[in-house]
C-alpha positions as protocol buffer text, in pm:
chain_id: "A"
residue {
  index: 1
  type: MET
  ca { x: -1615 y: -3014 z: -1534 }
}
residue {
  index: 2
  type: GLY
  ca { x: -1443 y: -2750 z: -1316 }
}
residue {
  index: 3
  type: ARG
  ca { x: -1441 y: -2379 z: -1374 }
}
residue {
  index: 4
  type: SER
  ca { x: -1123 y: -2238 z: -1515 }
}
residue {
  index: 5
  type: THR
  ca { x: -962 y: -1948 z: -1334 }
}
residue {
  index: 6
  type: PRO
  ca { x: -832 y: -1666 z: -1551 }
}
residue {
  index: 7
  type: THR
  ca { x: -456 y: -1645 z: -1536 }
}
residue {
  index: 8
  type: ARG
  ca { x: -319 y: -1317 z: -1406 }
}
residue {
  index: 9
  type: THR
  ca { x: 2 y: -1175 z: -1538 }
}
residue {
  index: 10
  type: PRO
  ca { x: 263 y: -1083 z: -1276 }
}
residue {
  index: 11
  type: ASP
  ca { x: 211 y: -714 z: -1355 }
}
residue {
  index: 12
  type: ARG
  ca { x: -164 y: -734 z: -1307 }
}
residue {
  index: 13
  type: GLU
  ca { x: -122 y: -930 z: -985 }
}
residue {
  index: 14
  type: ALA
  ca { x: 125 y: -670 z: -855 }
}
residue {
  index: 15
  type: GLU
  ca { x: -114 y: -386 z: -946 }
}
residue {
  index: 16
  type: ARG
  ca { x: -399 y: -565 z: -767 }
}
residue {
  index: 17
  type: MET
  ca { x: -185 y: -611 z: -458 }
}
residue {
  index: 18
  type: LEU
  ca { x: -83 y: -242 z: -459 }
}
residue {
  index: 19
  type: ASP
  ca { x: -445 y: -132 z: -503 }
}
residue {
  index: 20
  type: ASP
  ca { x: -554 y: -359 z: -216 }
}
residue {
  index: 21
  type: ASN
  ca { x: -278 y: -217 z: 4 }
}
residue {
  index: 22
  type: ASP
  ca { x: -373 y: 142 z: -84 }
}
residue {
  index: 23
  type: ARG
  ca { x: -739 y: 75 z: 1 }
}
residue {
  index: 24
  type: ALA
  ca { x: -642 y: -86 z: 333 }
}
residue {
  index: 25
  type: ARG
  ca { x: -417 y: 208 z: 430 }
}
residue {
  index: 26
  type: THR
  ca { x: -688 y: 458 z: 341 }
}
residue {
  index: 27
  type: ALA
  ca { x: -947 y: 266 z: 543 }
}
residue {
  index: 28
  type: TYR
  ca { x: -707 y: 251 z: 840 }
}
residue {
  index: 29
  type: GLY
  ca { x: -651 y: 628 z: 835 }
}
residue {
  index: 30
  type: LYS
  ca { x: -1019 y: 703 z: 806 }
}
residue {
  index: 31
  type: HIS
  ca { x: -1116 y: 455 z: 1077 }
}
residue {
  index: 32
  type: PHE
  ca { x: -856 y: 544 z: 1340 }
}
residue {
  index: 33
  type: TYR
  ca { x: -796 y: 912 z: 1265 }
}
residue {
  index: 34
  type: GLY
  ca { x: -1116 y: 1024 z: 1093 }
}
residue {
  index: 35
  type: ALA
  ca { x: -910 y: 1170 z: 811 }
}
residue {
  index: 36
  type: ASP
  ca { x: -852 y: 1098 z: 445 }
}
residue {
  index: 37
  type: PRO
  ca { x: -479 y: 1027 z: 401 }
}
residue {
  index: 38
  type: ALA
  ca { x: -503 y: 1158 z: 43 }
}
residue {
  index: 39
  type: ASP
  ca { x: -595 y: 1507 z: 170 }
}
residue {
  index: 40
  type: PRO
  ca { x: -287 y: 1722 z: 92 }
}
residue {
  index: 41
  type: ARG
  ca { x: -385 y: 1967 z: 368 }
}
residue {
  index: 42
  type: LEU
  ca { x: -260 y: 1710 z: 618 }
}
residue {
  index: 43
  type: TYR
  ca { x: 98 y: 1740 z: 496 }
}
residue {
  index: 44
  type: HIS
  ca { x: 360 y: 2015 z: 505 }
}
residue {
  index: 45
  type: LEU
  ca { x: 506 y: 1909 z: 172 }
}
residue {
  index: 46
  type: VAL
  ca { x: 358 y: 1703 z: -110 }
}
residue {
  index: 47
  type: ILE
  ca { x: 588 y: 1593 z: -393 }
}
residue {
  index: 48
  type: ASP
  ca { x: 505 y: 1370 z: -686 }
}
residue {
  index: 49
  type: SER
  ca { x: 842 y: 1198 z: -693 }
}
residue {
  index: 50
  type: THR
  ca { x: 743 y: 1002 z: -1002 }
}
residue {
  index: 51
  type: ARG
  ca { x: 759 y: 1325 z: -1204 }
}
residue {
  index: 52
  type: LEU
  ca { x: 1094 y: 1457 z: -1080 }
}
residue {
  index: 53
  type: PRO
  ca { x: 1449 y: 1329 z: -1093 }
}
residue {
  index: 54
  type: VAL
  ca { x: 1572 y: 1192 z: -760 }
}
residue {
  index: 55
  type: PRO
  ca { x: 1825 y: 1477 z: -702 }
}
residue {
  index: 56
  type: ALA
  ca { x: 1551 y: 1739 z: -751 }
}
residue {
  index: 57
  type: THR
  ca { x: 1322 y: 1555 z: -510 }
}
residue {
  index: 58
  type: VAL
  ca { x: 1599 y: 1535 z: -251 }
}
residue {
  index: 59
  type: GLU
  ca { x: 1677 y: 1904 z: -291 }
}
residue {
  index: 60
  type: LEU
  ca { x: 1312 y: 2000 z: -238 }
}
residue {
  index: 61
  type: ILE
  ca { x: 1298 y: 1794 z: 80 }
}
residue {
  index: 62
  type: VAL
  ca { x: 1625 y: 1939 z: 212 }
}
residue {
  index: 63
  type: VAL
  ca { x: 1518 y: 2298 z: 143 }
}
residue {
  index: 64
  type: ALA
  ca { x: 1181 y: 2241 z: 309 }
}
residue {
  index: 65
  type: ALA
  ca { x: 1337 y: 2071 z: 613 }
}
residue {
  index: 66
  type: ARG
  ca { x: 1582 y: 2359 z: 661 }
}
residue {
  index: 67
  type: ALA
  ca { x: 1296 y: 2611 z: 640 }
}
residue {
  index: 68
  type: PHE
  ca { x: 1135 y: 2462 z: 950 }
}
């Protein structure tokens, strides 16, 4: 009798793939640059675009770009 494999929902599979991708990107940055890509000190501007409407996000980026 074979072992049954639990069925993954498409949402869970997508989340797993995104998590795997995030871990791989973080490992790449740490390995090749010796830095944690999640460190906000590495960036001029950090925006959580999931919390803002798109026009507000765009406006923040435009204002910041013009300031430099």
